[in-house]
Short mmCIF file of N, CA and C in Angstrom, two decimals:
data_model
loop_
_atom_site.label_atom_id
_atom_site.label_comp_id
_atom_site.label_asym_id
_atom_site.label_seq_id
_atom_site.Cartn_x
_atom_site.Cartn_y
_atom_site.Cartn_z
N MET A 1 0.55 -1.18 -0.11
CA MET A 1 -0.13 -0.27 -0.36
C MET A 1 0.70 1.14 -0.14
N PRO A 2 1.10 1.54 -1.21
CA PRO A 2 1.94 3.40 -1.37
C PRO A 2 1.31 3.87 -0.28
N TRP A 3 1.90 4.88 -0.03
CA TRP A 3 1.78 6.60 -0.13
C TRP A 3 2.07 7.26 -0.66
N LEU A 4 1.57 8.20 -1.01
CA LEU A 4 0.67 8.94 -2.67
C LEU A 4 0.89 10.49 -1.73
N PRO A 5 1.76 11.38 -2.31
CA PRO A 5 1.95 13.09 -2.26
C PRO A 5 0.60 13.49 -2.12
N VAL A 6 0.81 14.32 -1.62
CA VAL A 6 -0.56 15.35 -1.71
C VAL A 6 -0.25 16.88 -2.09
N ALA A 7 0.31 17.57 -1.29
CA ALA A 7 0.85 18.35 -1.74
C ALA A 7 1.92 19.01 -0.32
N PRO A 8 2.39 19.67 -0.17
CA PRO A 8 2.99 20.84 1.01
C PRO A 8 2.28 20.94 1.89
N ALA A 9 2.94 20.76 2.81
CA ALA A 9 1.52 20.72 4.24
C ALA A 9 1.14 22.30 4.84
N ASP A 10 2.47 23.03 3.90
CA ASP A 10 2.09 25.16 4.19
C ASP A 10 1.07 25.74 2.45
N SER A 11 0.79 24.33 1.98
CA SER A 11 0.30 24.77 0.98
C SER A 11 -1.04 24.46 1.63
N ILE A 12 -1.42 23.55 2.53
CA ILE A 12 -2.49 23.60 2.88
C ILE A 12 -3.21 24.11 3.92
N PRO A 13 -3.92 25.32 4.60
CA PRO A 13 -3.69 25.77 5.75
C PRO A 13 -4.31 25.43 6.36
N PRO A 14 -4.51 25.70 8.06
CA PRO A 14 -5.71 24.87 8.54
C PRO A 14 -7.07 26.01 7.90
N GLY A 15 -8.31 24.96 7.74
CA GLY A 15 -9.63 25.02 7.15
C GLY A 15 -9.60 24.88 5.93
N ASP A 16 -8.64 24.94 5.41
CA ASP A 16 -8.14 24.36 3.12
C ASP A 16 -8.21 23.30 3.22
N TYR A 17 -8.19 22.69 2.16
CA TYR A 17 -7.96 20.91 1.68
C TYR A 17 -8.07 21.25 0.50
N ALA A 18 -7.04 20.17 -0.09
CA ALA A 18 -6.12 19.82 -1.34
C ALA A 18 -6.84 18.28 -1.59
N GLN A 19 -7.27 18.28 -3.07
CA GLN A 19 -8.04 17.28 -3.51
C GLN A 19 -6.97 15.99 -4.17
N ILE A 20 -7.11 15.02 -3.99
CA ILE A 20 -6.11 14.01 -5.07
C ILE A 20 -6.44 12.55 -5.05
N GLU A 21 -6.71 12.39 -6.56
CA GLU A 21 -7.29 10.91 -6.78
C GLU A 21 -6.64 10.38 -6.61
N ILE A 22 -7.28 8.81 -5.89
CA ILE A 22 -6.97 7.42 -5.81
C ILE A 22 -7.92 6.39 -6.34
N ASP A 23 -7.04 5.54 -7.17
CA ASP A 23 -7.56 5.03 -8.29
C ASP A 23 -9.22 4.86 -8.60
N GLY A 24 -9.04 6.35 -9.16
CA GLY A 24 -10.40 6.63 -9.80
C GLY A 24 -11.36 7.02 -8.68
N THR A 25 -10.92 8.03 -7.59
CA THR A 25 -11.43 8.26 -6.37
C THR A 25 -11.01 9.39 -6.46
N LEU A 26 -11.91 10.51 -5.97
CA LEU A 26 -12.14 11.75 -5.28
C LEU A 26 -11.38 11.70 -4.08
N VAL A 27 -10.62 12.33 -3.30
CA VAL A 27 -10.44 12.31 -1.87
C VAL A 27 -9.64 13.73 -1.45
N ALA A 28 -10.12 13.98 -0.73
CA ALA A 28 -9.93 15.51 0.22
C ALA A 28 -9.37 15.36 1.47
N VAL A 29 -8.43 16.18 1.93
CA VAL A 29 -7.15 16.00 2.77
C VAL A 29 -7.77 17.47 3.50
N PHE A 30 -8.51 17.62 4.19
CA PHE A 30 -8.44 18.40 4.94
C PHE A 30 -7.74 18.94 6.25
N ASN A 31 -7.08 20.53 6.18
CA ASN A 31 -6.54 20.81 7.47
C ASN A 31 -7.43 21.39 8.89
N VAL A 32 -6.84 20.37 9.34
CA VAL A 32 -8.20 20.94 11.09
C VAL A 32 -7.16 21.33 12.07
N ALA A 33 -6.36 22.55 11.97
CA ALA A 33 -5.83 22.79 13.55
C ALA A 33 -4.76 22.18 13.13
N GLY A 34 -3.91 22.99 12.12
CA GLY A 34 -2.32 21.59 11.61
C GLY A 34 -2.79 19.64 11.61
N ASN A 35 -3.75 19.47 11.80
CA ASN A 35 -3.79 17.71 11.67
C ASN A 35 -4.70 17.33 10.28
N PHE A 36 -4.12 16.40 9.67
CA PHE A 36 -4.38 16.12 8.44
C PHE A 36 -5.66 14.94 8.32
N TYR A 37 -6.45 15.24 7.36
CA TYR A 37 -8.01 13.99 7.35
C TYR A 37 -8.25 13.84 6.43
N ALA A 38 -8.32 12.94 5.74
CA ALA A 38 -8.86 12.34 3.76
C ALA A 38 -10.51 12.05 4.13
N ILE A 39 -10.70 12.29 3.39
CA ILE A 39 -11.59 11.97 3.33
C ILE A 39 -12.59 11.66 2.09
N ASP A 40 -13.61 9.81 1.46
CA ASP A 40 -13.87 10.04 0.02
C ASP A 40 -14.91 11.32 0.14
N ASP A 41 -14.20 12.50 -1.44
CA ASP A 41 -15.04 14.15 -1.38
C ASP A 41 -16.43 12.98 -2.08
N VAL A 42 -17.05 12.92 -1.29
CA VAL A 42 -18.29 12.72 -2.05
C VAL A 42 -19.36 12.79 -0.45
N CYS A 43 -20.87 13.10 -0.55
CA CYS A 43 -21.31 12.88 0.52
C CYS A 43 -22.76 11.62 0.31
N THR A 44 -22.48 10.80 0.45
CA THR A 44 -23.39 9.57 0.32
C THR A 44 -24.76 9.84 1.17
N HIS A 45 -24.85 11.39 0.58
CA HIS A 45 -26.50 11.53 0.51
C HIS A 45 -26.85 11.37 -1.15
N ASP A 46 -26.44 12.26 -1.97
CA ASP A 46 -25.89 12.21 -2.82
C ASP A 46 -25.34 12.86 -4.19
N GLY A 47 -24.21 11.98 -3.06
CA GLY A 47 -22.74 11.75 -4.35
C GLY A 47 -22.46 13.52 -5.10
N GLY A 48 -22.98 14.46 -4.42
CA GLY A 48 -22.25 15.99 -4.30
C GLY A 48 -20.71 15.90 -3.40
N GLU A 49 -20.23 16.50 -4.38
CA GLU A 49 -18.52 17.03 -3.54
C GLU A 49 -18.07 17.44 -2.06
N LEU A 50 -17.82 17.28 -0.91
CA LEU A 50 -17.92 17.56 0.27
C LEU A 50 -16.94 18.74 0.30
N ALA A 51 -15.67 18.93 -0.94
CA ALA A 51 -14.42 19.32 -0.27
C ALA A 51 -15.37 21.25 -0.67
N GLY A 52 -15.61 21.85 0.18
CA GLY A 52 -15.39 23.27 -0.20
C GLY A 52 -17.16 23.65 0.81
N GLY A 53 -16.85 22.44 1.62
CA GLY A 53 -17.97 23.33 2.38
C GLY A 53 -17.64 23.74 3.42
N ALA A 54 -18.36 23.86 4.25
CA ALA A 54 -18.11 24.74 5.55
C ALA A 54 -17.72 23.75 6.50
N VAL A 55 -15.83 24.01 7.22
CA VAL A 55 -15.96 22.92 8.17
C VAL A 55 -15.15 24.08 9.44
N GLU A 56 -16.26 22.59 10.18
CA GLU A 56 -16.48 23.50 12.54
C GLU A 56 -15.79 22.60 12.91
N GLY A 57 -14.38 22.57 13.22
CA GLY A 57 -13.94 21.43 14.00
C GLY A 57 -13.31 21.26 13.44
N ASP A 58 -13.91 20.09 13.92
CA ASP A 58 -13.20 17.88 12.79
C ASP A 58 -14.64 17.79 11.83
N VAL A 59 -15.63 18.21 11.52
CA VAL A 59 -16.86 18.47 10.71
C VAL A 59 -16.46 19.12 9.46
N VAL A 60 -17.13 18.52 8.68
CA VAL A 60 -17.19 18.89 7.26
C VAL A 60 -18.95 18.94 7.29
N ILE A 61 -19.23 20.32 6.46
CA ILE A 61 -20.70 20.20 5.66
C ILE A 61 -20.99 20.25 4.34
N CYS A 62 -21.87 19.58 4.26
CA CYS A 62 -22.11 19.39 2.63
C CYS A 62 -22.57 20.39 2.41
N PRO A 63 -21.95 20.70 1.17
CA PRO A 63 -22.66 22.39 0.78
C PRO A 63 -24.02 21.80 -0.04
N ARG A 64 -23.87 21.39 -0.23
CA ARG A 64 -25.41 21.19 -1.65
C ARG A 64 -26.74 20.75 -0.44
N HIS A 65 -26.49 19.98 0.81
CA HIS A 65 -28.24 19.75 1.82
C HIS A 65 -27.96 19.58 3.05
N GLY A 66 -26.07 20.22 3.53
CA GLY A 66 -25.96 20.86 5.47
C GLY A 66 -25.37 19.08 5.51
N ALA A 67 -25.89 18.24 5.07
CA ALA A 67 -25.23 16.91 5.92
C ALA A 67 -24.08 16.70 6.49
N ARG A 68 -23.82 16.44 7.44
CA ARG A 68 -22.65 16.74 8.32
C ARG A 68 -21.69 15.35 8.71
N PHE A 69 -20.28 15.37 8.49
CA PHE A 69 -19.57 14.18 8.36
C PHE A 69 -18.29 14.40 9.13
N CYS A 70 -17.86 13.99 10.23
CA CYS A 70 -17.24 13.47 11.02
C CYS A 70 -15.49 13.27 10.36
N LEU A 71 -14.82 14.70 10.08
CA LEU A 71 -13.08 14.23 9.43
C LEU A 71 -12.37 13.20 9.82
N ARG A 72 -12.72 12.95 11.44
CA ARG A 72 -11.45 12.05 11.55
C ARG A 72 -11.71 10.80 11.68
N THR A 73 -13.54 10.21 11.84
CA THR A 73 -14.03 8.97 11.34
C THR A 73 -14.83 8.75 10.12
N GLY A 74 -15.13 9.54 9.60
CA GLY A 74 -15.77 9.57 8.57
C GLY A 74 -17.73 9.49 8.93
N ALA A 75 -17.98 9.43 10.16
CA ALA A 75 -19.26 9.30 10.56
C ALA A 75 -20.54 10.33 10.04
N ALA A 76 -21.63 9.78 9.60
CA ALA A 76 -22.35 10.74 9.40
C ALA A 76 -23.07 11.47 10.29
N LEU A 77 -23.44 12.33 10.56
CA LEU A 77 -23.50 13.14 11.85
C LEU A 77 -24.97 13.69 11.70
N THR A 78 -25.46 13.81 10.55
CA THR A 78 -26.83 14.67 10.27
C THR A 78 -27.50 14.04 9.15
N PRO A 79 -28.71 14.00 9.17
CA PRO A 79 -29.27 13.54 7.75
C PRO A 79 -28.66 15.14 7.09
N PRO A 80 -29.37 14.67 5.81
CA PRO A 80 -30.34 13.96 4.76
C PRO A 80 -29.06 12.81 5.11
N ALA A 81 -27.76 12.77 5.24
CA ALA A 81 -26.33 11.61 5.06
C ALA A 81 -27.30 10.89 6.27
N TYR A 82 -26.98 9.12 6.18
CA TYR A 82 -27.20 8.52 6.71
C TYR A 82 -25.70 7.49 6.93
N GLU A 83 -25.37 6.76 5.87
CA GLU A 83 -23.93 6.44 5.54
C GLU A 83 -22.51 6.96 5.59
N PRO A 84 -21.49 7.06 6.62
CA PRO A 84 -20.18 7.23 6.86
C PRO A 84 -19.97 7.45 4.98
N VAL A 85 -18.49 8.43 4.76
CA VAL A 85 -17.40 8.34 3.85
C VAL A 85 -16.05 7.96 4.64
N ARG A 86 -15.69 6.84 3.28
CA ARG A 86 -14.11 5.99 3.99
C ARG A 86 -13.24 7.33 4.53
N THR A 87 -12.52 6.57 5.12
CA THR A 87 -11.45 7.73 5.60
C THR A 87 -10.37 7.02 4.89
N TYR A 88 -8.40 7.55 4.87
CA TYR A 88 -7.34 7.53 4.62
C TYR A 88 -6.23 7.65 5.71
N GLN A 89 -5.62 7.18 6.05
CA GLN A 89 -4.88 7.81 7.16
C GLN A 89 -4.08 8.82 6.64
N THR A 90 -3.20 9.67 7.01
CA THR A 90 -2.37 10.80 6.59
C THR A 90 -0.95 10.53 6.99
N ARG A 91 -0.48 11.23 6.82
CA ARG A 91 1.23 11.37 7.71
C ARG A 91 1.29 12.63 6.36
N VAL A 92 2.96 13.50 7.06
CA VAL A 92 3.95 14.31 6.68
C VAL A 92 4.38 14.17 6.67
N VAL A 93 5.87 13.98 5.83
CA VAL A 93 6.77 13.33 6.29
C VAL A 93 7.97 14.05 4.82
N ASP A 94 8.85 14.97 5.86
CA ASP A 94 9.84 15.56 4.38
C ASP A 94 9.04 16.72 3.99
N GLY A 95 7.66 17.79 5.20
CA GLY A 95 7.21 18.88 4.61
C GLY A 95 5.85 18.62 4.07
N ILE A 96 5.80 16.66 3.66
CA ILE A 96 4.84 16.63 2.05
C ILE A 96 3.58 15.65 2.79
N VAL A 97 2.24 16.80 2.86
CA VAL A 97 1.41 15.39 2.65
C VAL A 97 1.20 14.84 2.25
N GLN A 98 0.88 13.11 2.66
CA GLN A 98 0.46 12.23 2.23
C GLN A 98 -0.20 11.52 2.83
N VAL A 99 -0.84 10.06 1.89
CA VAL A 99 -1.75 9.85 2.06
C VAL A 99 -1.67 8.15 1.45
N LEU A 100 -2.53 7.47 2.41
CA LEU A 100 -2.72 6.27 2.14
C LEU A 100 -2.84 5.24 1.27
N SER A 101 -3.13 5.27 0.31
CA SER A 101 -3.73 4.80 -0.84
C SER A 101 -5.11 3.65 -0.40
N GLU A 102 -5.17 3.45 0.61
CA GLU A 102 -6.41 2.01 0.86
C GLU A 102 -7.06 2.95 1.98
N ALA A 103 -7.87 2.78 2.08
CA ALA A 103 -9.13 3.00 2.81
C ALA A 103 -9.05 2.51 3.93
N ASP A 104 -9.00 3.30 4.94
CA ASP A 104 -9.58 2.72 6.30
C ASP A 104 -10.67 1.84 6.46
#
């Protein structure tokens, strides 16, 4: 399972995100107070992107219908989403954010 480079850590400021494609799936990597969390960039309610949604603490809010997902666990926290999103391990090596290419 290879680690894939996403971006320099300092290019993803707290509250922002970057995206990477892993095996045809778009993954969003969020910076939450210096901690990086990666999830499938798709709302399980209707398939819309989560990247670009508001981030409150470790929760991203789907910009389409307001479903909330925990960035740490992928759990769906509010309707209209009921299914979790996949999460991925992250790390920073030599200043580069990396994502493990296999979901947790």
